[in-house]
């Protein structure tokens, strides 16, 4: 059994269904418990989600977020209340959930998630992949005064120890962190997660669980492009389209689009309106 969490608004229904089709194909032997945190989805959306997930052994659990939970949350142009949903997962998920894999909708699953899902937390609360290289990684740790974490991580793919997070977190602790760091939360809840869990994050290879265009370029800097594609198809679990350009938009100049196209249903995307959705 795999517990998975996604959070989204209706604009990302198309990409979510693409991700779920890839999940159903590459993890067909798994029973999936999919928790969907939202405040705007309709019953018809969940019909599409179940059709995309496809397997009879899997379950979809809608979780409509109570806006009262965020009454203390500051918002501004780049920080909407929906960005907080993954941080609050320990408070709204069922008590029976002890660990969960959070995945952004703008991803594609290429291989079995079992090995990553079963990873040892090593006493930490989150397992994720770094988001930047070199100086930019160092700058983000300096910007947020991260003194213990090895890297600044991308919060788009995270294995979360929900049981221990319930012991570590409180709602007030989260809001206090947001208020204290408000003016430097350039990447909203991703920055908040890195601050809250400084020193409690295990870093996993990004080429395995969070391969984006930057990471793929790093691969092609060390091997021919054909070999890089072979590496991805044999080893990468999750491809993440985390840049400003998205593969469902009219123009996409990245090298990884073919993996999105493998599972993309053009008609469904058009109907869902996600061709014009923005990150």
Short mmCIF file of N, CA and C in Angstrom, two decimals, residues 2 18-30 32 53 55 108-114 233 236-238 259 262-263:
data_model
loop_
_atom_site.label_atom_id
_atom_site.label_comp_id
_atom_site.label_asym_id
_atom_site.label_seq_id
_atom_site.Cartn_x
_atom_site.Cartn_y
_atom_site.Cartn_z
N UNK A 2 0.51 2.22 -0.83
CA UNK A 2 1.20 3.50 -0.87
C UNK A 2 0.21 4.61 -0.51
N UNK A 18 -2.78 13.39 -15.73
CA UNK A 18 -1.63 12.85 -16.45
C UNK A 18 -0.70 12.13 -15.49
N UNK A 19 -0.41 12.75 -14.37
CA UNK A 19 0.44 12.11 -13.37
C UNK A 19 -0.17 10.81 -12.88
N UNK A 20 -1.48 10.82 -12.64
CA UNK A 20 -2.13 9.61 -12.12
C UNK A 20 -2.15 8.48 -13.15
N UNK A 21 -2.29 8.82 -14.43
CA UNK A 21 -2.21 7.78 -15.45
C UNK A 21 -0.83 7.14 -15.47
N UNK A 22 0.21 7.96 -15.32
CA UNK A 22 1.57 7.41 -15.27
C UNK A 22 1.76 6.56 -14.02
N UNK A 23 1.20 6.99 -12.90
CA UNK A 23 1.26 6.23 -11.65
C UNK A 23 0.58 4.87 -11.81
N UNK A 24 -0.61 4.87 -12.40
CA UNK A 24 -1.37 3.63 -12.58
C UNK A 24 -0.62 2.64 -13.48
N UNK A 25 0.09 3.17 -14.47
CA UNK A 25 0.81 2.32 -15.41
C UNK A 25 2.06 1.71 -14.77
N UNK A 26 2.82 2.52 -14.06
CA UNK A 26 4.12 2.09 -13.57
C UNK A 26 4.08 1.48 -12.18
N UNK A 27 2.95 1.62 -11.49
CA UNK A 27 2.80 1.04 -10.15
C UNK A 27 1.52 0.22 -10.08
N UNK A 28 1.26 -0.55 -11.12
CA UNK A 28 0.00 -1.28 -11.25
C UNK A 28 -0.19 -2.35 -10.18
N UNK A 29 0.90 -2.81 -9.58
CA UNK A 29 0.78 -3.85 -8.56
C UNK A 29 0.50 -3.29 -7.16
N UNK A 30 0.51 -1.98 -7.04
CA UNK A 30 0.35 -1.34 -5.73
C UNK A 30 -1.11 -0.94 -5.48
N UNK A 32 -3.11 1.95 -4.00
CA UNK A 32 -2.84 3.36 -3.76
C UNK A 32 -3.97 3.98 -2.93
N UNK A 53 -6.70 7.25 -12.23
CA UNK A 53 -5.99 6.32 -11.35
C UNK A 53 -6.24 4.88 -11.76
N UNK A 55 -7.17 1.82 -11.11
CA UNK A 55 -7.13 0.48 -10.56
C UNK A 55 -8.21 0.29 -9.50
N UNK A 108 5.53 13.31 -13.53
CA UNK A 108 5.21 12.04 -14.21
C UNK A 108 5.99 10.94 -13.50
N UNK A 109 5.34 9.81 -13.27
CA UNK A 109 5.97 8.68 -12.58
C UNK A 109 6.48 7.69 -13.62
N UNK A 110 7.77 7.41 -13.60
CA UNK A 110 8.37 6.54 -14.63
C UNK A 110 8.61 5.11 -14.15
N UNK A 111 8.76 4.91 -12.86
CA UNK A 111 9.07 3.59 -12.34
C UNK A 111 8.41 3.38 -10.98
N UNK A 112 8.54 2.18 -10.44
CA UNK A 112 7.92 1.84 -9.16
C UNK A 112 8.41 2.77 -8.05
N UNK A 113 7.47 3.23 -7.23
CA UNK A 113 7.79 4.11 -6.11
C UNK A 113 8.11 3.35 -4.82
N UNK A 114 8.00 2.05 -4.86
CA UNK A 114 8.09 1.25 -3.64
C UNK A 114 9.40 1.47 -2.88
N UNK A 233 15.17 6.47 -17.89
CA UNK A 233 14.13 5.46 -18.06
C UNK A 233 14.37 4.22 -17.19
N UNK A 236 15.11 6.71 -12.92
CA UNK A 236 14.33 7.81 -12.37
C UNK A 236 12.92 7.36 -12.01
N UNK A 237 12.48 7.72 -10.83
CA UNK A 237 11.13 7.40 -10.40
C UNK A 237 10.15 8.52 -10.77
N UNK A 238 10.56 9.77 -10.56
CA UNK A 238 9.65 10.91 -10.74
C UNK A 238 10.33 12.00 -11.55
N UNK A 259 8.17 12.55 -21.86
CA UNK A 259 7.64 11.74 -20.77
C UNK A 259 6.25 12.21 -20.36
N UNK A 262 3.70 10.95 -23.05
CA UNK A 262 3.39 9.52 -22.99
C UNK A 262 2.05 9.26 -22.30
N UNK A 263 1.69 10.15 -21.36
CA UNK A 263 0.49 9.93 -20.55
C UNK A 263 -0.54 11.04 -20.66
#
